[in-house]
Every structure is written in C-alpha cells, then in structure tokens.
Amino acid sequence: MQTLTITRPDDWHLHLRDGPAMKDALAHTSAVFARAIVMPNLKPPVTRTDQARAYRERIVSALAPGHRFEPLMTLYLTDATSAAEIRLARDSGLVHGVKLYPAGATTNSESGVTGLDRCDPALQAMQELDLALLVHGETTDPAVDVFDRERAFIDTVLIPLRRRFPALRIVFEHITTRDAVQYVGEADDRLAATITAHHLRYNRNALFVGPDGRNGIRPHAYCLPVIKREEHRQALLRAATGGSPKFFLGTDSAPHPVREKESACGCAGCFTAPVALSMYAECFEQAGALERLEAFASFHGADFYRLPRNRERITLQRSPWQPPSELPFGAERVAPLGAGENFAWKIAN
Ligand code: NCD
Ligand code: ZN
C-alpha cells in the first residue's frame, strides 16, 4: 500500500499552551486534526467556563490561515469546583470534559485535586449532566514507584470512584500499562481510554539510548505517565489495533521549550503533534492493522464524546522523512519527539 486515505482524525488529548508560543504548537495540530480536546493545565489553570470560552477564542484567533480546526474545551477540576460551575460548563456547549489532575501528578498540576471526596458535588453534577471526567491516572504517593503509579491509581482511586459514581463517563487518559488496558477492556462502556503515539512506539529503553545506539539520558522522551517496559507497549498496541471502541487516539502532545527539557531537572511532556499521525500509522502497520487506524483515529473518540464523525478526508503517503530537530515556539524552540528518526508515512498535502 502506498497511500492511505482516512476520515480526518481528531486528537482527544492535547496541550496547546497559551501566549505567543501557542500558534506555533497549534499549527502542527490543525494541519492534521479536525478537533482536539484541549487540556486546561495553563498557569493559572482553566477552572471556569468563562476562562474556557476566552481560551477557546484565543485558540481560534491563533489559527493559521486556511486551517479548519475546532478546539473542544475542558475545565480543570479543583477541590473547589462547584456543581453550579459544572452546570455552566454543560450549558455553554463548548466544554466537553472536566480534567482530574491529582495534585502534584504532572506538569502544572499544583492546583489539582488533593482528595477526590472533596469533589463530590462536581462529580455528582457531571454524572447527572453527562459531562465526562478525564483522568490523569497516576497516584501521587511518593512511596509508590514511578513505574507503578498507574496501576496503583486504578486500585486506590478509579475503582472506588466508579463504584461511587457508576453512571459517570470517564476517559482514562494516556494509558501506559497492561493493567490499564485490562481494566478498561473489562469495564462497561462508560469507561474509555486514550493512547498516545509515543507510548505505542517506544518502551522505556528509549529514555536511555540515543538514535545512534549510544547510552545517554533523553529528556525529550520524558513524559508523564512515563513510558513503560516492552510488555506494556505490546498490550497498548493490542488495545489500539484491536478494534474496540473503548480505545482512541489522544496524542498528549505537550510542548516545552528545549531549554526547559534539556536541563538538570527536565520537565515532563513530549511534543508529538508534528509526528503523531505518522507514528500511529507506522505502529498500526507493524501490527498488521493499518485498516483499523481510521476507527481508532477518527471514529471511536467522536462516538464516545457523542460528537458527529468528521466528513473530510486526509491522505497519508508512504514516503520516508525525518522530523526536524527543532521548530519555532514563540520566542523559544521546541524539539519534536522522534527528531532524527526515520518515518515511513507522511501526510500528503
Ligand atoms: C503534560 C504537560 O506538559 O502539560 N506533560 C506530560 O508529560 N504529559 C501534562 C500531562 O498531561 O501530564
Ligand atoms: Zn496531557
């Protein structure tokens, strides 16, 4: 197969940032994806509907000429989120989910939830109004090994939460383990999960090896939840390519200035917007499931969020290419993940 034409995909988990760098990040997404669920972890976070509306307007104004793209906004859940705010969000029609960041779990999560029982009024309202909860599924207990934090989250947070709010619809974001694949797979259809391109492409060895095979620490491959060992990558591949509507595309593309990634305390987040669809295509092809890419990338997420599927089409072409090592990012530079690696599929213009 030399070309692959599919319904234009959506990205169900994306960080666009704000300010002058936003338009640079956005252009890579809007060139490919029709819509994206936009994460609210700005500084300060997007906790109210009026902030989400204003952020949405800034995104739309920053779109490159000729690009058609719809930002799907989210609110950032805090201990103080009220039921009234949830109602406002629902009524606005522009907020499509509420994001749970356990406080301290990841980048810009300082204002996150310190105990989910504090969020009962908001969760109750979300359940009633059918507004989805999007979860960063990692425990923040420092005693738990970083590589085990997703599994611990299932046991200590997700299972009790779903017992208390059985009708609440939940997206387990950027799952990284066999445990999460199994848990989501066995749950009812109110629970779904997104899977990133980088968790499908790399296992944790990629954190410690250069493209030339030399040892070294690779800050651009560091994200949260951190990439896991090969058996988990294999489970994610089976989930993504298996055809279940519970699993769909969410890049978690999370740009940071090169300066902040390449430091003594490099921050978490991989910028994958320019490479994500190529990465997914290659993973699906290697799994012998290229014909299932379209449903994963363009149907399952829209169906879960109860939005119409896109009508436009996009074509991928088999054509070897390498992402550039750096790209503009406002006054800074950002390094796409996979820079210097060979990719087989390119978006045809
Ligand atoms: C994200 C970011 O940089 O905003 N980082 C990441 O490693 N994925 C936050 C997040 O989604 O966890
Ligand atoms: Zn994210």
Tab-separated table of C-alpha atoms and ligand atoms in Angstrom:
chain	number	residue	atom	x	y	z
A	1	MET	CA	0.000	0.000	0.000
A	2	GLN	CA	1.435	3.384	-0.983
A	3	THR	CA	-1.287	5.758	0.153
A	4	LEU	CA	-3.891	5.576	2.861
A	5	THR	CA	-6.929	7.845	2.853
A	6	ILE	CA	-8.950	8.049	6.056
A	7	THR	CA	-11.556	10.288	7.617
A	8	ARG	CA	-9.808	13.315	9.089
A	9	PRO	CA	-8.790	12.375	12.659
A	10	ASP	CA	-9.312	14.150	15.983
A	11	ASP	CA	-6.901	14.393	18.898
A	12	TRP	CA	-8.690	13.547	22.138
A	13	HIS	CA	-5.901	14.815	24.426
A	14	LEU	CA	-3.773	17.821	23.560
A	15	HIS	CA	-1.793	20.622	25.221
A	16	LEU	CA	-1.793	23.825	23.187
A	17	ARG	CA	-0.359	26.175	25.837
A	18	ASP	CA	-1.112	29.892	25.640
A	19	GLY	CA	0.546	33.182	24.717
A	20	PRO	CA	2.874	33.736	21.763
A	21	ALA	CA	4.019	30.091	21.540
A	22	MET	CA	0.509	28.746	21.147
A	23	LYS	CA	0.121	29.465	17.462
A	24	ASP	CA	3.298	27.530	16.693
A	25	ALA	CA	2.100	24.452	18.587
A	26	LEU	CA	-1.396	24.774	17.186
A	27	ALA	CA	-0.394	24.860	13.510
A	28	HIS	CA	1.070	21.341	13.692
A	29	THR	CA	-2.184	20.014	15.106
A	30	SER	CA	-4.620	21.955	12.931
A	31	ALA	CA	-2.723	20.853	9.800
A	32	VAL	CA	-3.828	17.296	10.530
A	33	PHE	CA	-6.586	17.052	13.119
A	34	ALA	CA	-10.101	18.454	12.769
A	35	ARG	CA	-10.761	18.802	16.503
A	36	ALA	CA	-8.923	18.315	19.758
A	37	ILE	CA	-9.760	18.048	23.421
A	38	VAL	CA	-7.659	20.902	24.784
A	39	MET	CA	-6.125	20.407	28.209
A	40	PRO	CA	-6.746	23.108	30.821
A	41	ASN	CA	-3.407	22.974	32.679
A	42	LEU	CA	-2.409	26.547	31.935
A	43	LYS	CA	-0.891	28.845	34.525
A	44	PRO	CA	-3.313	29.687	36.107
A	45	PRO	CA	-5.463	26.678	35.180
A	46	VAL	CA	-8.741	26.928	33.290
A	47	THR	CA	-11.145	26.229	36.130
A	48	ARG	CA	-14.175	28.224	34.960
A	49	THR	CA	-16.347	28.259	31.872
A	50	ASP	CA	-15.682	31.940	31.174
A	51	GLN	CA	-11.942	31.180	31.141
A	52	ALA	CA	-12.525	28.229	28.810
A	53	ARG	CA	-14.536	30.466	26.471
A	54	ALA	CA	-11.801	33.124	26.420
A	55	TYR	CA	-9.089	30.467	25.887
A	56	ARG	CA	-11.114	28.989	23.051
A	57	GLU	CA	-11.303	32.403	21.395
A	58	ARG	CA	-7.550	32.877	21.708
A	59	ILE	CA	-7.010	29.491	20.055
A	60	VAL	CA	-9.372	30.239	17.187
A	61	SER	CA	-7.688	33.631	16.607
A	62	ALA	CA	-4.273	31.949	16.509
A	63	LEU	CA	-5.225	29.504	13.748
A	64	ALA	CA	-3.066	29.542	10.618
A	65	PRO	CA	-4.835	30.955	7.548
A	66	GLY	CA	-6.875	28.296	5.788
A	67	HIS	CA	-6.769	25.826	8.695
A	68	ARG	CA	-10.094	24.439	9.870
A	69	PHE	CA	-9.965	23.268	13.459
A	70	GLU	CA	-12.351	23.116	16.376
A	71	PRO	CA	-10.996	23.307	19.921
A	72	LEU	CA	-13.041	21.232	22.372
A	73	MET	CA	-12.525	22.810	25.751
A	74	THR	CA	-12.117	21.267	29.198
A	75	LEU	CA	-12.217	22.548	32.754
A	76	TYR	CA	-9.584	21.812	35.359
A	77	LEU	CA	-11.153	20.135	38.382
A	78	THR	CA	-10.152	21.504	41.788
A	79	ASP	CA	-11.274	20.775	45.323
A	80	ALA	CA	-13.459	23.881	44.987
A	81	THR	CA	-15.233	23.201	41.670
A	82	SER	CA	-18.947	23.720	42.326
A	83	ALA	CA	-21.958	21.948	40.870
A	84	ALA	CA	-23.076	25.348	39.534
A	85	GLU	CA	-19.831	25.680	37.568
A	86	ILE	CA	-20.383	22.225	36.067
A	87	ARG	CA	-23.872	23.270	35.043
A	88	LEU	CA	-22.497	26.445	33.424
A	89	ALA	CA	-19.909	24.363	31.594
A	90	ARG	CA	-22.501	21.917	30.342
A	91	ASP	CA	-24.888	24.676	29.234
A	92	SER	CA	-22.105	26.505	27.382
A	93	GLY	CA	-21.885	23.726	24.796
A	94	LEU	CA	-18.166	24.389	24.436
A	95	VAL	CA	-16.852	22.414	27.412
A	96	HIS	CA	-16.614	18.704	26.653
A	97	GLY	CA	-14.954	17.332	29.744
A	98	VAL	CA	-13.523	18.073	33.163
A	99	LYS	CA	-9.953	17.072	33.884
A	100	LEU	CA	-8.791	15.460	37.081
A	101	TYR	CA	-5.146	16.099	37.832
A	102	PRO	CA	-4.203	14.605	41.171
A	103	ALA	CA	-2.281	17.478	42.821
A	104	GLY	CA	1.397	17.135	42.002
A	105	ALA	CA	0.983	14.287	39.494
A	106	THR	CA	2.383	16.139	36.479
A	107	THR	CA	3.260	19.442	34.788
A	108	ASN	CA	1.103	22.352	36.096
A	109	SER	CA	-0.922	20.161	38.442
A	110	GLU	CA	-0.239	22.198	41.599
A	111	SER	CA	-3.885	23.327	41.766
A	112	GLY	CA	-5.156	19.797	41.219
A	113	VAL	CA	-7.343	17.674	43.416
A	114	THR	CA	-5.974	16.757	46.835
A	115	GLY	CA	-8.731	14.246	47.662
A	116	LEU	CA	-11.482	13.138	45.300
A	117	ASP	CA	-14.075	13.023	48.091
A	118	ARG	CA	-13.803	16.833	48.141
A	119	CYS	CA	-15.176	16.832	44.594
A	120	ASP	CA	-18.448	15.048	45.241
A	121	PRO	CA	-20.728	17.980	44.314
A	122	ALA	CA	-18.927	18.459	40.985
A	123	LEU	CA	-18.797	14.737	40.233
A	124	GLN	CA	-22.459	14.335	41.093
A	125	ALA	CA	-23.355	17.152	38.709
A	126	MET	CA	-21.149	15.703	35.976
A	127	GLN	CA	-22.815	12.344	36.359
A	128	GLU	CA	-26.279	13.924	36.172
A	129	LEU	CA	-25.463	16.169	33.219
A	130	ASP	CA	-23.387	13.544	31.446
A	131	LEU	CA	-20.210	15.609	31.281
A	132	ALA	CA	-17.179	13.329	31.024
A	133	LEU	CA	-14.414	13.157	33.606
A	134	LEU	CA	-10.946	12.919	32.063
A	135	VAL	CA	-8.375	11.483	34.432
A	136	HIS	CA	-4.635	11.712	34.705
A	137	GLY	CA	-4.398	8.229	36.150
A	138	GLU	CA	-1.371	8.221	38.415
A	139	THR	CA	-1.212	8.058	42.172
A	140	THR	CA	0.825	10.835	43.744
A	141	ASP	CA	2.009	8.780	46.708
A	142	PRO	CA	5.780	9.335	46.626
A	143	ALA	CA	6.277	5.906	48.210
A	144	VAL	CA	4.916	4.244	45.061
A	145	ASP	CA	7.486	3.510	42.368
A	146	VAL	CA	7.100	5.902	39.410
A	147	PHE	CA	6.580	2.964	37.040
A	148	ASP	CA	3.757	1.554	39.224
A	149	ARG	CA	1.750	4.741	39.720
A	150	GLU	CA	-0.850	3.987	37.072
A	151	ARG	CA	-1.633	0.552	38.455
A	152	ALA	CA	-1.873	1.977	41.971
A	153	PHE	CA	-4.256	4.672	40.721
A	154	ILE	CA	-6.642	2.043	39.378
A	155	ASP	CA	-6.850	0.342	42.758
A	156	THR	CA	-6.853	3.353	45.035
A	157	VAL	CA	-8.778	5.947	43.011
A	158	LEU	CA	-10.507	4.640	39.898
A	159	ILE	CA	-12.218	1.556	41.326
A	160	PRO	CA	-13.708	3.402	44.330
A	161	LEU	CA	-14.667	6.361	42.112
A	162	ARG	CA	-16.557	4.212	39.627
A	163	ARG	CA	-18.303	2.447	42.477
A	164	ARG	CA	-19.488	5.776	43.898
A	165	PHE	CA	-20.475	7.271	40.533
A	166	PRO	CA	-21.453	4.313	38.359
A	167	ALA	CA	-23.093	6.428	35.643
A	168	LEU	CA	-20.221	8.915	35.342
A	169	ARG	CA	-18.495	8.634	31.975
A	170	ILE	CA	-14.722	8.594	32.310
A	171	VAL	CA	-11.768	8.763	29.943
A	172	PHE	CA	-8.652	7.174	31.405
A	173	GLU	CA	-6.155	9.412	29.636
A	174	HIS	CA	-2.880	8.303	28.053
A	175	ILE	CA	-2.855	4.772	29.448
A	176	THR	CA	0.571	3.168	29.595
A	177	THR	CA	0.216	-0.280	31.154
A	178	ARG	CA	-1.194	-3.728	30.551
A	179	ASP	CA	-3.090	-3.255	33.818
A	180	ALA	CA	-4.942	-0.218	32.460
A	181	VAL	CA	-5.670	-1.953	29.141
A	182	GLN	CA	-7.178	-4.866	31.003
A	183	TYR	CA	-9.155	-2.733	33.429
A	184	VAL	CA	-10.650	-0.567	30.675
A	185	GLY	CA	-11.301	-3.562	28.463
A	186	GLU	CA	-13.311	-5.305	31.161
A	187	ALA	CA	-15.288	-2.234	32.268
A	188	ASP	CA	-18.668	-1.146	30.931
A	189	ASP	CA	-18.852	1.296	28.036
A	190	ARG	CA	-18.837	4.326	30.330
A	191	LEU	CA	-15.077	3.931	30.648
A	192	ALA	CA	-12.780	4.543	27.686
A	193	ALA	CA	-9.087	5.355	27.265
A	194	THR	CA	-6.795	7.371	25.058
A	195	ILE	CA	-3.432	6.035	23.891
A	196	THR	CA	-0.555	8.232	22.760
A	197	ALA	CA	1.639	7.627	19.733
A	198	HIS	CA	4.809	7.669	21.795
A	199	HIS	CA	3.576	5.022	24.229
A	200	LEU	CA	2.836	2.826	21.207
A	201	ARG	CA	6.188	3.452	19.549
A	202	TYR	CA	8.672	3.373	22.417
A	203	ASN	CA	9.376	1.385	25.518
A	204	ARG	CA	11.338	2.751	28.452
A	205	ASN	CA	14.684	1.853	26.944
A	206	ALA	CA	14.126	4.875	24.707
A	207	LEU	CA	14.700	7.088	27.748
A	208	PHE	CA	18.284	5.900	27.950
A	209	VAL	CA	19.524	5.374	24.421
A	210	GLY	CA	20.377	7.723	21.574
A	211	PRO	CA	19.353	7.299	17.931
A	212	ASP	CA	22.872	6.100	17.222
A	213	GLY	CA	22.591	3.401	19.913
A	214	ARG	CA	24.822	5.150	22.442
A	215	ASN	CA	23.831	5.296	26.124
A	216	GLY	CA	22.501	8.582	27.416
A	217	ILE	CA	19.551	10.264	29.051
A	218	ARG	CA	16.905	11.527	26.637
A	219	PRO	CA	14.902	14.375	28.104
A	220	HIS	CA	12.648	14.749	25.063
A	221	ALA	CA	11.274	11.238	25.618
A	222	TYR	CA	10.353	12.018	29.216
A	223	CYS	CA	6.646	12.464	29.832
A	224	LEU	CA	4.125	11.545	32.457
A	225	PRO	CA	2.945	8.881	32.746
A	226	VAL	CA	6.483	7.756	31.929
A	227	ILE	CA	6.914	5.213	29.110
A	228	LYS	CA	6.928	1.653	30.414
A	229	ARG	CA	8.603	-1.675	29.640
A	230	GLU	CA	8.040	-3.622	26.408
A	231	GLU	CA	5.305	-5.937	27.680
A	232	HIS	CA	3.172	-2.864	28.412
A	233	ARG	CA	3.837	-1.377	24.987
A	234	GLN	CA	2.707	-4.662	23.468
A	235	ALA	CA	-0.530	-4.546	25.469
A	236	LEU	CA	-1.175	-0.970	24.327
A	237	LEU	CA	-0.578	-1.989	20.713
A	238	ARG	CA	-3.083	-4.816	21.018
A	239	ALA	CA	-5.626	-2.449	22.564
A	240	ALA	CA	-5.180	0.293	19.973
A	241	THR	CA	-5.222	-2.026	16.983
A	242	GLY	CA	-7.823	-4.463	18.310
A	243	GLY	CA	-10.853	-2.546	17.060
A	244	SER	CA	-12.521	-1.934	20.446
A	245	PRO	CA	-14.373	1.411	20.541
A	246	LYS	CA	-13.099	1.950	24.089
A	247	PHE	CA	-9.641	2.919	22.877
A	248	PHE	CA	-8.935	6.011	20.814
A	249	LEU	CA	-6.289	8.462	19.723
A	250	GLY	CA	-5.028	11.108	22.136
A	251	THR	CA	-1.524	12.375	21.479
A	252	ASP	CA	-0.861	14.173	24.778
A	253	SER	CA	1.388	16.355	22.644
A	254	ALA	CA	2.870	18.636	25.314
A	255	PRO	CA	5.397	21.154	24.013
A	256	HIS	CA	8.018	22.680	26.284
A	257	PRO	CA	10.915	24.946	25.324
A	258	VAL	CA	14.087	22.970	24.561
A	259	ARG	CA	15.756	24.967	27.325
A	260	GLU	CA	13.361	23.539	29.929
A	261	LYS	CA	13.538	19.970	28.632
A	262	GLU	CA	17.335	19.923	28.443
A	263	SER	CA	18.100	20.941	31.998
A	264	ALA	CA	19.193	19.389	35.279
A	265	CYS	CA	15.502	18.910	36.052
A	266	GLY	CA	13.916	18.457	32.655
A	267	CYS	CA	10.149	18.814	32.659
A	268	ALA	CA	7.652	16.160	31.573
A	269	GLY	CA	5.941	16.298	28.193
A	270	CYS	CA	6.652	15.121	24.635
A	271	PHE	CA	5.895	17.329	21.655
A	272	THR	CA	4.425	14.904	19.157
A	273	ALA	CA	1.925	16.967	17.152
A	274	PRO	CA	4.128	17.062	14.003
A	275	VAL	CA	4.841	13.324	14.078
A	276	ALA	CA	1.932	11.691	15.860
A	277	LEU	CA	-0.147	10.500	12.923
A	278	SER	CA	2.953	9.103	11.218
A	279	MET	CA	3.873	7.302	14.417
A	280	TYR	CA	0.417	5.822	14.792
A	281	ALA	CA	0.329	4.724	11.144
A	282	GLU	CA	3.677	3.003	11.462
A	283	CYS	CA	2.665	1.201	14.669
A	284	PHE	CA	-0.598	0.043	13.123
A	285	GLU	CA	1.207	-1.122	10.012
A	286	GLN	CA	3.768	-3.073	12.024
A	287	ALA	CA	0.893	-4.710	13.894
A	288	GLY	CA	-0.677	-5.647	10.554
A	289	ALA	CA	-3.708	-3.481	11.330
A	290	LEU	CA	-3.425	-0.430	9.095
A	291	GLU	CA	-7.074	-0.882	8.114
A	292	ARG	CA	-8.038	-0.253	11.754
A	293	LEU	CA	-6.232	3.078	12.037
A	294	GLU	CA	-9.228	5.054	10.825
A	295	ALA	CA	-11.625	3.834	13.504
A	296	PHE	CA	-9.050	4.427	16.253
A	297	ALA	CA	-8.085	7.865	14.975
A	298	SER	CA	-11.359	9.190	13.599
A	299	PHE	CA	-14.406	7.297	14.888
A	300	HIS	CA	-14.119	5.908	18.417
A	301	GLY	CA	-13.394	9.207	20.155
A	302	ALA	CA	-16.159	11.116	18.393
A	303	ASP	CA	-18.593	8.342	19.248
A	304	PHE	CA	-17.598	8.368	22.920
A	305	TYR	CA	-17.905	12.155	23.160
A	306	ARG	CA	-21.201	11.959	21.255
A	307	LEU	CA	-20.000	14.282	18.538
A	308	PRO	CA	-20.512	13.775	14.816
A	309	ARG	CA	-17.741	11.997	12.964
A	310	ASN	CA	-15.739	14.205	10.610
A	311	ARG	CA	-16.614	14.220	6.928
A	312	GLU	CA	-13.322	15.469	5.472
A	313	ARG	CA	-10.609	13.003	4.439
A	314	ILE	CA	-6.856	13.054	4.821
A	315	THR	CA	-4.252	11.096	2.864
A	316	LEU	CA	-1.072	9.533	4.155
A	317	GLN	CA	1.607	8.657	1.686
A	318	ARG	CA	4.427	6.166	2.035
A	319	SER	CA	7.390	8.489	1.764
A	320	PRO	CA	10.451	8.360	4.039
A	321	TRP	CA	11.090	11.512	6.064
A	322	GLN	CA	12.787	12.774	9.203
A	323	PRO	CA	11.328	15.373	11.555
A	324	PRO	CA	13.495	18.477	12.055
A	325	SER	CA	15.499	18.649	15.261
A	326	GLU	CA	13.873	21.900	16.383
A	327	LEU	CA	10.911	24.078	15.487
A	328	PRO	CA	9.882	27.641	16.405
A	329	PHE	CA	7.934	28.007	19.653
A	330	GLY	CA	7.202	31.680	20.257
A	331	ALA	CA	10.489	33.250	21.297
A	332	GLU	CA	11.823	29.766	22.098
A	333	ARG	CA	12.464	26.483	20.249
A	334	VAL	CA	10.712	23.165	20.699
A	335	ALA	CA	12.042	19.730	19.745
A	336	PRO	CA	9.593	17.260	18.244
A	337	LEU	CA	9.856	13.748	19.578
A	338	GLY	CA	11.375	11.426	17.007
A	339	ALA	CA	13.689	14.112	15.590
A	340	GLY	CA	16.380	12.411	13.536
A	341	GLU	CA	14.464	9.128	13.297
A	342	ASN	CA	13.129	7.725	10.056
A	343	PHE	CA	9.406	7.751	9.461
A	344	ALA	CA	7.642	5.794	6.741
A	345	TRP	CA	4.322	7.654	6.392
A	346	LYS	CA	3.937	11.301	5.570
A	347	ILE	CA	0.825	13.459	5.362
A	348	ALA	CA	0.199	14.226	1.704
A	349	ASN	CA	-0.741	17.848	1.052
B	1	NCD	C1	1.841	17.374	30.301
B	1	NCD	C2	2.226	18.839	30.150
B	1	NCD	O1	3.379	19.113	29.870
B	1	NCD	O2	1.341	19.699	30.275
B	1	NCD	N1	3.028	16.603	30.463
B	1	NCD	C3	3.164	15.274	30.186
B	1	NCD	O3	4.218	14.730	30.498
B	1	NCD	N2	2.225	14.587	29.589
B	1	NCD	C4	0.897	17.198	31.434
B	1	NCD	C5	0.214	15.860	31.413
B	1	NCD	O4	-0.657	15.608	30.572
B	1	NCD	O5	0.540	15.002	32.240
B	2	ZN	ZN	-1.588	15.596	28.915
